[in-house]
Coordinates of C-alpha atoms in Angstrom, one line a residue:
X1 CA 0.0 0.0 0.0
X2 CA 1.6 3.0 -1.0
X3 CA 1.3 6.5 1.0
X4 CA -1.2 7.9 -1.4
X5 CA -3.4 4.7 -0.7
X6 CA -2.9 5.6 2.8
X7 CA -3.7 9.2 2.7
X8 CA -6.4 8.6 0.3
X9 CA -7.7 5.5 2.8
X10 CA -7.6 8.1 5.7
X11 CA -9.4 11.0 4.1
X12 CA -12.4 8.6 3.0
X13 CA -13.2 6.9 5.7
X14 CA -12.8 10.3 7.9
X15 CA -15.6 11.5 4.8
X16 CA -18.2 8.9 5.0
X17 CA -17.8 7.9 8.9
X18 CA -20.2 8.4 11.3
X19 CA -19.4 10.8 13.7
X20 CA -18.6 7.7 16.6
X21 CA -17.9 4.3 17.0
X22 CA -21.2 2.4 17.6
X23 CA -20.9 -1.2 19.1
X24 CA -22.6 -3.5 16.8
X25 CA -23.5 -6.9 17.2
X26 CA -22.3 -9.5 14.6
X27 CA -25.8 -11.0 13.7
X28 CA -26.4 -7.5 12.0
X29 CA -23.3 -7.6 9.8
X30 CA -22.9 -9.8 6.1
X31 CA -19.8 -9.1 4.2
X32 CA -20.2 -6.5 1.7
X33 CA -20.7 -7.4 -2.2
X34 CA -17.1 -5.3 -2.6
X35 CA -15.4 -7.4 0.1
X36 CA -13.0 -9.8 -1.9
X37 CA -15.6 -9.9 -4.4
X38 CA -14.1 -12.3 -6.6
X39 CA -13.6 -14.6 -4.0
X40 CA -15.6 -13.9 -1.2
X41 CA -14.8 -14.7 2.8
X42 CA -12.8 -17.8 3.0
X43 CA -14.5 -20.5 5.0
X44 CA -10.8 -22.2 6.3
X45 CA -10.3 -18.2 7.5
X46 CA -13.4 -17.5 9.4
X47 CA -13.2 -21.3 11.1
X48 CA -9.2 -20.5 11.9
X49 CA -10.2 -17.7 13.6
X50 CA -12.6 -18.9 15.7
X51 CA -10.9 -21.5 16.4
X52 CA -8.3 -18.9 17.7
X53 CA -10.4 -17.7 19.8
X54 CA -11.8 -21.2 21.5
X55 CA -8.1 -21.7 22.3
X56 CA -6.7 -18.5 23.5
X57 CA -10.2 -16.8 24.5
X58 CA -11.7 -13.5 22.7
X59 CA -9.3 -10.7 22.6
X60 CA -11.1 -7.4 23.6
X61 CA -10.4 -4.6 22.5
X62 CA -8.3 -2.2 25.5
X63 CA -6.7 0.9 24.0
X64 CA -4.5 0.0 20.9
X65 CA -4.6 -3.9 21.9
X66 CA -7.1 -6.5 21.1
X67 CA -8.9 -7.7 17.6
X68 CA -9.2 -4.7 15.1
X69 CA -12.2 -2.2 15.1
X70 CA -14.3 -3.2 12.2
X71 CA -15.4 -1.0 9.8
X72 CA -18.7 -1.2 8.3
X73 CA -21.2 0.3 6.5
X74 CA -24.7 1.3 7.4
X75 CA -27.3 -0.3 4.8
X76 CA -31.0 -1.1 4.6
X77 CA -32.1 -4.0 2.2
X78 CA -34.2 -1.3 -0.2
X79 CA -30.1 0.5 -1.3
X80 CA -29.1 -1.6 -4.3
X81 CA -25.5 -2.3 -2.8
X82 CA -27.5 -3.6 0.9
X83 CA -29.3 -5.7 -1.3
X84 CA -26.9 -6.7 -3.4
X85 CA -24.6 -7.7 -0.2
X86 CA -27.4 -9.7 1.4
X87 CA -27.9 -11.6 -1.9
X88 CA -24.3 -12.8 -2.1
X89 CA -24.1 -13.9 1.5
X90 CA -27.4 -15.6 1.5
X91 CA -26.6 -17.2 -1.9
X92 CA -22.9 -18.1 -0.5
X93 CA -24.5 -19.7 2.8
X94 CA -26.4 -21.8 0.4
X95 CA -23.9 -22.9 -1.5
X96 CA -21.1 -23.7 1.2
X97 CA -21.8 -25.7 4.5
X98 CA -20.0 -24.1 7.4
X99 CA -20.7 -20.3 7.2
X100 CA -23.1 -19.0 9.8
X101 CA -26.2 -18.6 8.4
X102 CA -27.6 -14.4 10.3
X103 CA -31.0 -13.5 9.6
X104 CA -29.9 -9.5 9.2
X105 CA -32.7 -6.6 10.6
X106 CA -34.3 -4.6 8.4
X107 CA -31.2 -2.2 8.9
X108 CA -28.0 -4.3 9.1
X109 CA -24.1 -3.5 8.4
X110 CA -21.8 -4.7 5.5
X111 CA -18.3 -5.2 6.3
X112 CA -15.7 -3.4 4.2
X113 CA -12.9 -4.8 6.5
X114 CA -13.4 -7.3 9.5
X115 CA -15.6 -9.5 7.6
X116 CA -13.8 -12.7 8.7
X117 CA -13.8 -11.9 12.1
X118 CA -17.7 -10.7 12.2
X119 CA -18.5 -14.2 11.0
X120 CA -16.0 -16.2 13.3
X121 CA -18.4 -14.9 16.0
X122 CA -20.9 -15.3 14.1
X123 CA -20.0 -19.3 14.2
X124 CA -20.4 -19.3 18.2
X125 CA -23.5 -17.5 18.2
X126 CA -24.9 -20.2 16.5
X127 CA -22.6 -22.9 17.7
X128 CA -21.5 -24.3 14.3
X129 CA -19.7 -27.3 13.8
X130 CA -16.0 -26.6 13.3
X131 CA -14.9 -27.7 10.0
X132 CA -11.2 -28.4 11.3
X133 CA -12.7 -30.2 14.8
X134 CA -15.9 -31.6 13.7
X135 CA -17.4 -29.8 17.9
X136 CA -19.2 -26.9 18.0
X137 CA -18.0 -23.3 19.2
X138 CA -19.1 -22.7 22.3
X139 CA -19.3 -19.5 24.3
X140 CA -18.3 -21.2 27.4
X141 CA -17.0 -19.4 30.5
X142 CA -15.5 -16.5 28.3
X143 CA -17.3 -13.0 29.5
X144 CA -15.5 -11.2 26.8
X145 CA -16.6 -13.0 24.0
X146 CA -20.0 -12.9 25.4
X147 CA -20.1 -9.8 25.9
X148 CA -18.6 -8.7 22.0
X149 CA -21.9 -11.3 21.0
X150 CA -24.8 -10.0 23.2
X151 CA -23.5 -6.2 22.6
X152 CA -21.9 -5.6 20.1
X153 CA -18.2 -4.5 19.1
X154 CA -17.0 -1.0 18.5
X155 CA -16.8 -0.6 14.9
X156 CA -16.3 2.4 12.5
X157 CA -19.3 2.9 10.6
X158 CA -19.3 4.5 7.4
X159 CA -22.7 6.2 5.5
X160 CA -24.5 3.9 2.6
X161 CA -24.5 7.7 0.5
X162 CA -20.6 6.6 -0.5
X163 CA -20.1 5.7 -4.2
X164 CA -19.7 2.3 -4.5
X165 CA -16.1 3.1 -6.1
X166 CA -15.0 4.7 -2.5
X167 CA -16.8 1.7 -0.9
X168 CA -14.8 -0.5 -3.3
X169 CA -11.5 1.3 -2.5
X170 CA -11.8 0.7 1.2
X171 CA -12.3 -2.7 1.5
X172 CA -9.3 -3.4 -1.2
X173 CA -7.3 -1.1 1.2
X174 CA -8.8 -3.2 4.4
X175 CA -8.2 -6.8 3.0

């Protein structure tokens, strides 16, 4: 990434954001139709990192330590992009057993960057099978992984009013 991808990554997302972080909850988030879009999330990826986070526990975020902030976009399924984004990831948990299937809200979030770690806890808050372990993720006796699925994460959130070519730019700087 050179500088000017940085500067330019910088300026957008300072743009489009909303004006705080807002702690949202992963059952509200499906990967963006511009995140990886040729390939999609990687199932091995999101399993891996849940996986990392059965073994070593949830890393909260503290100050500059802990998972990354998320950042996301604000969509409703009537935007062409929210709908195309829903589409994909409902089409993609059809298609290939082992992603967690979310029934989104009316207004829900796309992931520009984050998207395989939105889904990993998305895996325990509906206990799926590991694909590497054939057991299920459990919460277990981990507060702070509860506590990221019953409220939320602080993400960045970015408006739905972006053209999709700054939306596309971000999460090609993010992945």
């Amino acid at each position: 990434m050179s500088e000017d991808d940085i500067r330019r990554l910088t300026f957008l997302i300072e743009m489009w954001r909303e004006d705080k972080v807002v702690k949202v909850k992963s059952s509200s988030v499906v990967p963006d139709a511009t995140n990886r879009d040729r390939t999609g999330l990687s199932l091995e990826h999101v399993h891996f990192i849940a996986t990392l986070m059965s073994q070593n526990g949830f890393q909260k975020r503290v100050g500059n330590q802990g998972h990354d902030i998320p950042v996301l976009v604000r969509e409703t399924c009537e935007s062409d992009q929210g709908k195309r984004s829903l589409e994909k990831w409902r089409r993609l948990t059809k298609e290939v057993v082992g992603f967690p299937i979310v029934e989104v809200p009316k207004e829900y979030f796309c992931s520009l960057g984050n998207g395989h770690f939105t889904q990993a806890l998305n895996l325990f808050r509906t206990e799926a099978t590991s694909i590497f372990s054939g057991q299920k993720f459990k919460i277990a006796e981990d507060k702070d992984l509860r506590e990221a699925l019953e409220c939320g994460v602080e993400s960045i959130v970015l408006s739905r009013d972006m053209p999709w070519q700054d939306r596309k730019f971000i999460s090609e700087m993010l992945n």
